[in-house]
Tab-separated table of C-alpha atoms in Angstrom:
chain	number	residue	atom	x	y	z
A	774	MET	CA	-120.504	187.590	-79.206
A	775	LYS	CA	-121.776	184.690	-77.143
A	776	LEU	CA	-119.180	181.982	-76.687
A	777	THR	CA	-120.095	178.369	-76.094
A	778	PHE	CA	-117.656	175.606	-75.254
A	779	SER	CA	-117.550	171.835	-75.517
A	780	ASP	CA	-118.674	169.512	-72.766
A	781	LYS	CA	-115.087	168.265	-72.504
A	782	THR	CA	-113.907	171.636	-71.220
A	783	GLU	CA	-116.081	171.081	-68.167
A	784	MET	CA	-113.728	168.252	-67.178
A	785	PHE	CA	-111.062	170.784	-66.290
A	786	GLY	CA	-112.120	173.188	-63.587
A	787	GLU	CA	-109.759	174.941	-61.205
A	788	GLY	CA	-108.305	172.048	-59.242
A	789	ILE	CA	-106.345	171.782	-56.029
A	790	PHE	CA	-103.064	172.338	-57.904
A	791	ALA	CA	-104.161	175.835	-58.932
A	792	VAL	CA	-105.345	176.581	-55.405
A	793	LEU	CA	-102.064	175.379	-53.892
A	794	ASN	CA	-100.045	177.377	-56.416
A	795	GLU	CA	-102.011	180.562	-55.690
A	796	LYS	CA	-101.511	180.107	-51.955
A	797	LYS	CA	-97.810	179.394	-52.516
A	798	ASN	CA	-97.373	182.655	-54.416
A	799	GLU	CA	-99.140	184.581	-51.643
A	800	MET	CA	-96.815	183.109	-49.027
A	801	LEU	CA	-93.709	183.792	-51.119
A	802	ALA	CA	-94.825	187.409	-51.547
A	803	GLU	CA	-95.049	187.626	-47.768
A	804	GLY	CA	-91.454	186.399	-47.517
A	805	LYS	CA	-92.323	183.038	-45.983
A	806	LYS	CA	-90.155	179.952	-46.462
A	807	ILE	CA	-91.674	177.346	-48.795
A	808	TYR	CA	-90.771	173.678	-49.214
A	809	ASN	CA	-92.455	172.706	-52.470
A	810	LEU	CA	-92.862	168.923	-52.603
A	811	SER	CA	-95.990	168.920	-54.754
A	812	VAL	CA	-94.899	168.547	-58.394
A	813	GLY	CA	-92.721	165.677	-59.643
A	814	THR	CA	-90.240	167.735	-61.644
A	815	PRO	CA	-86.701	166.379	-61.026
A	816	ASP	CA	-84.215	168.841	-59.561
A	817	PHE	CA	-81.284	166.819	-60.937
A	818	GLU	CA	-79.570	167.901	-64.168
A	819	PRO	CA	-79.485	165.866	-67.363
A	820	PRO	CA	-76.027	164.271	-67.766
A	821	GLU	CA	-73.508	166.372	-69.651
A	822	HIS	CA	-73.176	163.976	-72.594
A	823	ILE	CA	-76.920	164.321	-73.268
A	824	ARG	CA	-76.845	168.104	-73.162
A	825	LYS	CA	-73.786	168.129	-75.398
A	826	ALA	CA	-75.509	165.940	-77.993
A	827	VAL	CA	-78.535	168.265	-78.043
A	828	ALA	CA	-76.352	171.368	-78.335
A	829	GLU	CA	-74.274	169.972	-81.185
A	830	ALA	CA	-77.353	168.879	-83.123
A	831	ALA	CA	-79.085	172.214	-82.474
A	832	ALA	CA	-76.150	174.031	-84.099
A	833	LYS	CA	-76.860	172.367	-87.471
A	834	PRO	CA	-79.429	174.167	-89.650
A	835	GLU	CA	-80.559	170.967	-91.363
A	836	ASN	CA	-81.920	169.677	-88.047
A	837	TYR	CA	-84.706	172.268	-88.027
A	838	LYS	CA	-86.809	170.556	-90.687
A	839	TYR	CA	-89.850	168.407	-89.934
A	840	SER	CA	-88.506	165.105	-88.699
A	841	LEU	CA	-91.664	163.128	-89.710
A	842	ALA	CA	-90.176	159.896	-88.334
A	843	ASP	CA	-87.714	158.567	-85.786
A	844	LEU	CA	-84.068	158.558	-86.775
A	845	PRO	CA	-82.876	155.006	-87.532
A	846	GLU	CA	-80.172	155.566	-84.922
A	847	LEU	CA	-82.842	156.297	-82.319
A	848	THR	CA	-84.788	153.132	-83.078
A	849	GLN	CA	-81.559	151.137	-82.885
A	850	ALA	CA	-80.707	152.806	-79.576
A	851	VAL	CA	-84.053	151.720	-78.129
A	852	GLN	CA	-83.477	148.176	-79.366
A	853	ASP	CA	-80.001	148.027	-77.844
A	854	PHE	CA	-81.141	149.618	-74.589
A	855	TYR	CA	-84.083	147.256	-74.064
A	856	GLN	CA	-81.889	144.242	-74.832
A	857	LYS	CA	-79.164	145.316	-72.428
A	858	ARG	CA	-81.315	146.832	-69.692
A	859	PHE	CA	-84.274	144.437	-69.632
A	860	GLY	CA	-83.214	141.441	-71.725
A	861	VAL	CA	-86.068	142.207	-74.134
A	862	LYS	CA	-85.621	141.847	-77.896
A	863	LEU	CA	-87.579	144.458	-79.833
A	864	GLU	CA	-88.080	144.558	-83.576
A	865	LYS	CA	-87.964	147.920	-85.335
A	866	ASN	CA	-91.696	147.863	-86.042
A	867	GLU	CA	-92.384	147.335	-82.334
A	868	ILE	CA	-90.998	150.786	-81.430
A	869	MET	CA	-92.318	154.319	-81.815
A	870	SER	CA	-91.509	157.606	-80.103
A	871	MET	CA	-94.001	159.957	-78.448
A	872	ASN	CA	-93.885	163.514	-77.168
A	873	GLY	CA	-93.822	162.243	-73.599
A	874	SER	CA	-95.980	159.575	-71.961
A	875	GLN	CA	-98.608	162.172	-71.037
A	876	GLU	CA	-99.221	162.871	-74.730
A	877	GLY	CA	-99.271	159.153	-75.460
A	878	MET	CA	-101.841	158.518	-72.745
A	879	ALA	CA	-103.994	161.349	-74.080
A	880	HIS	CA	-104.284	159.769	-77.540
A	881	PHE	CA	-103.825	156.027	-77.037
A	882	ALA	CA	-107.529	155.235	-76.661
A	883	TRP	CA	-108.154	156.334	-80.257
A	884	THR	CA	-106.139	153.298	-81.289
A	885	LEU	CA	-108.447	150.754	-79.670
A	886	CYS	CA	-111.703	152.396	-78.643
A	887	ASN	CA	-114.867	153.559	-80.313
A	888	PRO	CA	-117.028	156.023	-78.355
A	889	GLY	CA	-118.453	154.314	-75.306
A	890	ASP	CA	-115.909	151.485	-75.153
A	891	VAL	CA	-114.614	150.582	-71.690
A	892	VAL	CA	-111.115	151.208	-70.346
A	893	LEU	CA	-109.920	149.930	-66.964
A	894	VAL	CA	-107.917	152.498	-64.965
A	895	PRO	CA	-106.425	152.443	-61.450
A	896	ASN	CA	-107.859	154.284	-58.447
A	897	PRO	CA	-105.705	155.899	-57.083
A	898	GLY	CA	-103.880	156.637	-60.320
A	899	TYR	CA	-102.140	159.409	-62.204
A	900	PRO	CA	-104.908	161.670	-63.606
A	901	ILE	CA	-104.087	161.259	-67.331
A	902	PHE	CA	-104.787	157.509	-67.061
A	903	LYS	CA	-108.474	158.395	-66.705
A	904	ILE	CA	-108.617	161.729	-68.535
A	905	GLY	CA	-106.881	160.432	-71.684
A	906	PRO	CA	-109.441	157.733	-72.550
A	907	GLU	CA	-112.323	160.044	-71.624
A	908	LEU	CA	-110.997	162.732	-73.979
A	909	CYS	CA	-111.197	160.036	-76.663
A	910	ASP	CA	-114.855	159.381	-75.722
A	911	ALA	CA	-114.158	156.058	-74.016
A	912	VAL	CA	-115.787	155.147	-70.714
A	913	THR	CA	-113.416	154.525	-67.817
A	914	VAL	CA	-114.105	151.984	-65.096
A	915	GLU	CA	-111.840	152.213	-62.079
A	916	TYR	CA	-110.280	149.177	-60.463
A	917	PRO	CA	-109.405	149.724	-56.788
A	918	LEU	CA	-105.927	149.723	-55.272
A	919	TYR	CA	-105.845	149.135	-51.517
A	920	GLU	CA	-102.906	149.319	-49.153
A	921	LYS	CA	-103.900	145.959	-47.628
A	922	ASN	CA	-103.311	144.416	-51.091
A	923	HIS	CA	-99.962	146.166	-51.547
A	924	PHE	CA	-101.750	148.572	-53.895
A	925	LEU	CA	-102.083	145.804	-56.491
A	926	PRO	CA	-105.411	145.000	-58.152
A	927	LYS	CA	-107.264	141.812	-57.338
A	928	PHE	CA	-108.286	140.485	-60.742
A	929	GLU	CA	-111.007	138.289	-59.278
A	930	ASP	CA	-112.688	141.426	-57.921
A	931	ILE	CA	-113.112	142.939	-61.398
A	932	PRO	CA	-116.656	141.924	-62.435
A	933	GLU	CA	-116.634	139.517	-65.375
A	934	GLU	CA	-119.193	141.621	-67.214
A	935	THR	CA	-116.837	144.625	-66.966
A	936	ALA	CA	-113.810	142.586	-68.029
A	937	LYS	CA	-115.628	141.332	-71.114
A	938	LYS	CA	-116.398	144.907	-72.177
A	939	ALA	CA	-112.925	146.324	-71.542
A	940	ARG	CA	-110.791	147.233	-74.556
A	941	PHE	CA	-107.631	147.988	-72.615
A	942	MET	CA	-106.308	148.315	-69.071
A	943	VAL	CA	-103.820	150.894	-67.795
A	944	VAL	CA	-101.247	149.498	-65.350
A	945	ASN	CA	-98.434	151.487	-63.724
A	946	TYR	CA	-95.628	149.917	-61.672
A	947	PRO	CA	-93.523	151.208	-60.025
A	948	SER	CA	-96.581	153.286	-59.309
A	949	ASN	CA	-97.270	156.990	-59.131
A	950	PRO	CA	-98.721	157.964	-56.703
A	951	VAL	CA	-98.789	154.916	-54.406
A	952	CYS	CA	-95.088	153.967	-54.794
A	953	SER	CA	-95.605	150.189	-54.962
A	954	VAL	CA	-93.567	147.779	-57.093
A	955	ALA	CA	-95.222	144.746	-58.676
A	956	ASP	CA	-93.704	141.257	-58.493
A	957	ASP	CA	-93.385	138.453	-61.038
A	958	THR	CA	-96.590	136.762	-59.878
A	959	PHE	CA	-98.597	139.910	-60.543
A	960	TYR	CA	-97.368	140.279	-64.119
A	961	ARG	CA	-98.080	136.642	-64.927
A	962	GLU	CA	-101.600	136.988	-63.523
A	963	LEU	CA	-102.026	140.221	-65.504
A	964	ILE	CA	-101.083	138.527	-68.763
A	965	ASP	CA	-103.420	135.591	-68.052
A	966	PHE	CA	-106.239	138.045	-67.287
A	967	ALA	CA	-105.600	139.956	-70.515
A	968	ARG	CA	-105.608	136.755	-72.571
A	969	LYS	CA	-108.807	135.475	-70.975
A	970	TYR	CA	-110.797	138.618	-71.791
A	971	ASP	CA	-108.935	139.930	-74.877
A	972	ILE	CA	-107.866	143.074	-73.034
A	973	VAL	CA	-104.868	145.054	-74.265
A	974	ILE	CA	-102.477	146.054	-71.477
A	975	LEU	CA	-100.905	149.509	-71.466
A	976	HIS	CA	-98.054	149.426	-68.946
A	977	ASP	CA	-96.649	152.801	-67.912
A	978	ASN	CA	-93.028	152.162	-66.945
A	979	ALA	CA	-91.799	155.660	-66.114
A	980	TYR	CA	-90.086	154.695	-62.842
A	981	SER	CA	-88.355	151.388	-63.568
A	982	ASP	CA	-84.989	153.040	-62.875
A	983	ILE	CA	-86.044	154.264	-59.421
A	984	VAL	CA	-86.473	151.114	-57.332
A	985	PHE	CA	-85.040	150.816	-53.832
A	986	GLY	CA	-83.519	148.159	-51.597
A	987	GLY	CA	-80.831	147.111	-54.045
A	988	LYS	CA	-83.441	145.819	-56.493
A	989	GLN	CA	-83.573	146.605	-60.191
A	990	GLY	CA	-86.793	147.591	-61.870
A	991	GLY	CA	-87.905	145.585	-64.854
A	992	SER	CA	-90.162	145.709	-67.884
A	993	PHE	CA	-93.623	144.275	-68.456
A	994	LEU	CA	-92.277	142.923	-71.742
A	995	GLN	CA	-89.850	140.616	-69.917
A	996	TYR	CA	-92.711	138.243	-69.198
A	997	GLU	CA	-93.794	135.484	-71.548
A	998	GLY	CA	-96.834	136.496	-73.557
A	999	ALA	CA	-96.551	140.216	-72.778
A	1000	LYS	CA	-96.037	141.271	-76.405
A	1001	GLU	CA	-99.090	139.237	-77.351
A	1002	VAL	CA	-101.329	141.276	-75.059
A	1003	GLY	CA	-99.870	144.737	-74.769
A	1004	VAL	CA	-97.429	147.587	-74.982
A	1005	GLU	CA	-95.267	149.556	-72.598
A	1006	PHE	CA	-94.484	153.257	-72.322
A	1007	TYR	CA	-90.863	153.947	-71.364
A	1008	SER	CA	-89.901	157.536	-70.586
A	1009	LEU	CA	-86.590	159.398	-70.480
A	1010	SER	CA	-88.016	162.076	-68.170
A	1011	LYS	CA	-87.257	160.692	-64.734
A	1012	SER	CA	-84.332	158.367	-65.487
A	1013	PHE	CA	-82.311	160.964	-67.396
A	1014	ASN	CA	-83.976	164.221	-66.243
A	1015	TYR	CA	-84.909	164.850	-69.864
A	1016	THR	CA	-88.306	166.044	-68.693
A	1017	GLY	CA	-88.822	169.181	-70.760
A	1018	ALA	CA	-87.619	167.464	-73.928
A	1019	ARG	CA	-90.708	165.219	-73.819
A	1020	VAL	CA	-89.421	161.887	-75.114
A	1021	SER	CA	-91.070	158.549	-74.438
A	1022	PHE	CA	-91.462	155.333	-76.389
A	1023	CYS	CA	-94.371	152.998	-76.996
A	1024	VAL	CA	-92.934	149.503	-77.418
A	1025	GLY	CA	-94.391	146.029	-77.660
A	1026	ASN	CA	-97.229	144.533	-79.694
A	1027	GLU	CA	-96.508	145.214	-83.358
A	1028	GLN	CA	-100.130	145.669	-84.434
A	1029	VAL	CA	-100.923	148.083	-81.613
A	1030	VAL	CA	-97.773	150.119	-82.291
A	1031	GLU	CA	-98.573	150.242	-86.021
A	1032	LYS	CA	-102.128	151.505	-85.477
A	1033	PHE	CA	-101.045	153.986	-82.799
A	1034	ARG	CA	-98.355	155.309	-85.136
A	1035	ALA	CA	-100.986	155.841	-87.851
A	1036	ILE	CA	-103.185	157.815	-85.449
A	1037	ARG	CA	-100.312	159.986	-84.262
A	1038	SER	CA	-99.128	160.681	-87.813
A	1039	GLN	CA	-102.230	162.854	-88.199
A	1040	ILE	CA	-101.400	165.095	-85.234
A	1041	ASP	CA	-97.600	165.091	-85.045
A	1042	TYR	CA	-94.677	165.885	-87.353
A	1043	GLY	CA	-92.143	163.978	-85.288
A	1044	ILE	CA	-89.753	164.838	-82.490
A	1045	PHE	CA	-87.324	167.727	-83.076
A	1046	TYR	CA	-84.054	166.242	-84.372
A	1047	PRO	CA	-81.774	167.734	-81.673
A	1048	ILE	CA	-84.016	166.178	-79.022
A	1049	GLN	CA	-83.775	162.826	-80.812
A	1050	TYR	CA	-79.973	163.070	-80.754
A	1051	GLY	CA	-80.112	163.764	-77.027
A	1052	ALA	CA	-82.291	160.686	-76.555
A	1053	ILE	CA	-79.799	158.587	-78.530
A	1054	ALA	CA	-77.017	159.829	-76.253
A	1055	ALA	CA	-79.084	158.975	-73.184
A	1056	LEU	CA	-79.876	155.431	-74.292
A	1057	ASN	CA	-76.413	154.616	-75.686
A	1058	GLY	CA	-74.380	156.448	-73.092
A	1059	PRO	CA	-73.134	155.509	-69.616
A	1060	GLN	CA	-75.816	154.639	-67.059
A	1061	ASP	CA	-73.773	155.514	-63.966
A	1062	SER	CA	-75.757	158.699	-63.332
A	1063	VAL	CA	-79.041	156.775	-63.462
A	1064	ILE	CA	-77.826	154.324	-60.822
A	1065	ASP	CA	-76.365	157.076	-58.654
A	1066	GLN	CA	-79.539	159.122	-58.917
A	1067	CYS	CA	-81.640	156.163	-57.768
A	1068	LYS	CA	-79.498	155.940	-54.622
A	1069	LYS	CA	-80.050	159.648	-53.977
A	1070	TYR	CA	-83.807	159.244	-54.358
A	1071	GLU	CA	-83.710	156.342	-51.919
A	1072	ARG	CA	-81.826	158.441	-49.350
A	1073	ARG	CA	-84.309	161.257	-49.795
A	1074	SER	CA	-87.217	158.858	-49.446
A	1075	ARG	CA	-85.859	157.377	-46.232
A	1076	THR	CA	-84.984	160.822	-44.871
A	1077	LEU	CA	-88.554	161.998	-45.364
A	1078	SER	CA	-90.535	158.913	-44.345
A	1079	ARG	CA	-88.421	158.080	-41.311
A	1080	GLY	CA	-88.050	161.722	-40.303
A	1081	LEU	CA	-91.822	162.203	-40.353
A	1082	SER	CA	-92.300	158.983	-38.394
A	1083	GLU	CA	-89.891	160.218	-35.733
A	1084	ILE	CA	-91.990	163.337	-35.120
A	1085	GLY	CA	-95.227	161.376	-34.836
A	1086	TRP	CA	-96.475	161.134	-38.435
A	1087	LYS	CA	-96.254	157.436	-39.210
A	1088	VAL	CA	-95.129	156.957	-42.808
A	1089	ARG	CA	-93.947	153.658	-44.301
A	1090	ASP	CA	-90.789	153.295	-46.362
A	1091	THR	CA	-91.566	153.243	-50.067
A	1092	GLU	CA	-90.333	150.713	-52.617
A	1093	GLY	CA	-89.540	153.122	-55.412
A	1094	THR	CA	-90.434	156.165	-57.566
A	1095	MET	CA	-89.570	159.773	-56.774
A	1096	PHE	CA	-92.496	160.128	-54.364
A	1097	VAL	CA	-93.620	159.249	-50.854
A	1098	TRP	CA	-97.249	158.202	-50.345
A	1099	ALA	CA	-98.250	159.022	-46.779
A	1100	PRO	CA	-101.466	158.473	-44.828
A	1101	LEU	CA	-102.939	161.571	-43.219
A	1102	PRO	CA	-101.704	162.152	-39.666
A	1103	GLU	CA	-103.960	161.145	-36.807
A	1104	GLY	CA	-106.885	163.499	-36.365
A	1105	TYR	CA	-107.323	164.429	-40.036
A	1106	ASP	CA	-109.764	163.006	-42.568
A	1107	ASN	CA	-109.775	165.483	-45.476
A	1108	ALA	CA	-106.662	165.555	-47.658
A	1109	ASN	CA	-107.410	168.883	-49.381
A	1110	ALA	CA	-108.047	170.703	-46.112
A	1111	PHE	CA	-104.989	169.132	-44.500
A	1112	CYS	CA	-102.685	170.156	-47.362
A	1113	MET	CA	-103.834	173.770	-47.116
A	1114	GLU	CA	-103.346	173.801	-43.349
A	1115	LEU	CA	-99.946	172.133	-43.653
A	1116	MET	CA	-98.793	174.759	-46.129
A	1117	GLU	CA	-100.098	177.653	-44.047
A	1118	LYS	CA	-98.530	176.440	-40.812
A	1119	SER	CA	-95.252	174.906	-42.009
A	1120	GLY	CA	-94.635	176.096	-45.579
A	1121	VAL	CA	-94.519	172.472	-46.766
A	1122	ILE	CA	-96.525	171.829	-49.937
A	1123	CYS	CA	-97.676	168.337	-50.864
A	1124	THR	CA	-100.459	166.995	-53.064
A	1125	PRO	CA	-103.722	165.654	-51.612
A	1126	GLY	CA	-104.256	162.010	-52.442
A	1127	SER	CA	-107.822	162.749	-53.502
A	1128	SER	CA	-106.357	164.430	-56.617
A	1129	PHE	CA	-105.502	160.904	-57.814
A	1130	GLY	CA	-108.955	159.410	-57.314
A	1131	SER	CA	-111.520	158.778	-54.602
A	1132	LEU	CA	-109.403	156.035	-52.981
A	1133	GLY	CA	-106.566	158.533	-52.609
A	1134	GLU	CA	-108.559	160.315	-49.942
A	1135	GLY	CA	-106.819	159.805	-46.624
A	1136	TYR	CA	-103.350	160.146	-48.167
A	1137	VAL	CA	-100.958	162.806	-49.443
A	1138	ARG	CA	-98.126	162.573	-51.961
A	1139	PHE	CA	-94.708	164.154	-51.473
A	1140	ALA	CA	-92.373	164.639	-54.462
A	1141	LEU	CA	-88.708	164.028	-53.626
A	1142	VAL	CA	-87.473	167.136	-55.420
A	1143	LEU	CA	-85.393	168.759	-52.664
A	1144	PRO	CA	-81.986	167.726	-51.263
A	1145	GLU	CA	-81.824	165.823	-47.983
A	1146	GLU	CA	-80.897	168.863	-45.912
A	1147	GLU	CA	-83.953	170.724	-47.241
A	1148	LEU	CA	-86.158	167.719	-46.474
A	1149	GLN	CA	-84.814	167.678	-42.922
A	1150	ALA	CA	-85.600	171.382	-42.625
A	1151	ALA	CA	-89.123	170.707	-43.916
A	1152	ILE	CA	-89.593	167.983	-41.298
A	1153	GLU	CA	-88.427	170.357	-38.565
A	1154	SER	CA	-90.844	173.008	-39.827
A	1155	ILE	CA	-93.693	170.489	-39.622
A	1156	LYS	CA	-92.592	169.497	-36.128
A	1157	ILE	CA	-92.645	173.035	-34.733
A	1158	SER	CA	-95.810	174.051	-36.618
A	1159	GLY	CA	-98.066	172.209	-34.181
A	1160	ILE	CA	-100.043	170.566	-36.963
A	1161	LEU	CA	-99.417	167.054	-35.646
A	1162	LYS	CA	-101.956	166.417	-32.924
């Protein structure tokens, strides 16, 4: 039998992540020490009250039916949380759950785009921002993020012809991978830009609870006019370490949420009830662990960036997220090649910036998924490896 496959499958060849993972397994088999800072999977545990809520709900047979919709208690929990945490009032029809933001990003373009419609995505940016719309047969146009501009887009540099064609724009602050935090001026300019060109804004807000320097992350919806022009994805993965449960929410513009809900009703039977009860516990419960965890991420971030700087690899302090975005050390100009050499010589695994777009070349991303003492050991391993020229 001769098998043929769709053109879309050609989008997904063996990438650098598979190559790094294969090399990692080889080194582990050889008994070598590995410091895996490549994948952003939190090493912290979900708080006990969340796990308890899931366990209790999972013990009830009636919770194994199709859920079909969000529990009213979950919708109320989102309303209460957004009001308390961000000062944002949400109506019930402005809220819907998703099986994680990744799933939401993969399907969102169906809500707004016909084949060939334009979507604005960041470069560098998390891969699903670009892949999701393209899977839905939209055309992505990248807007550049440069360090000299604080990794914020310059709206005047987006060609007017492109802006007029764009159906929606993906924005992500605090940002993965570049670790920047946007200010009030940016969001006001973003809303004005969206209004001028009738562009829907999709704001990915996965890291609002991991902002450093004593600052508190916010919501796109806090700004006047935001609901008029867009929606926000808020995730429980990084704030509450509820990663494997896959719970996120699309909140904001009522019409967009309604149409997105209709699309997803054709591909999803709703989130498993025990997972919904865990999400309710997360949103309604104490937030002490979220605040404490942010402080731990900040200490890890400073340990890594300042430790690398001390051994000759100049890395700036980041503003937030669970990552560090670092320029390649002096003498290197290829992120993929450098990451392989770094792993071979020191056992430290990071992700080449080029995996996040062409403008990520020249950088690497570290995930802050090891305790401080392990990060210090990783820095020492880099120091004695001789890789820094």
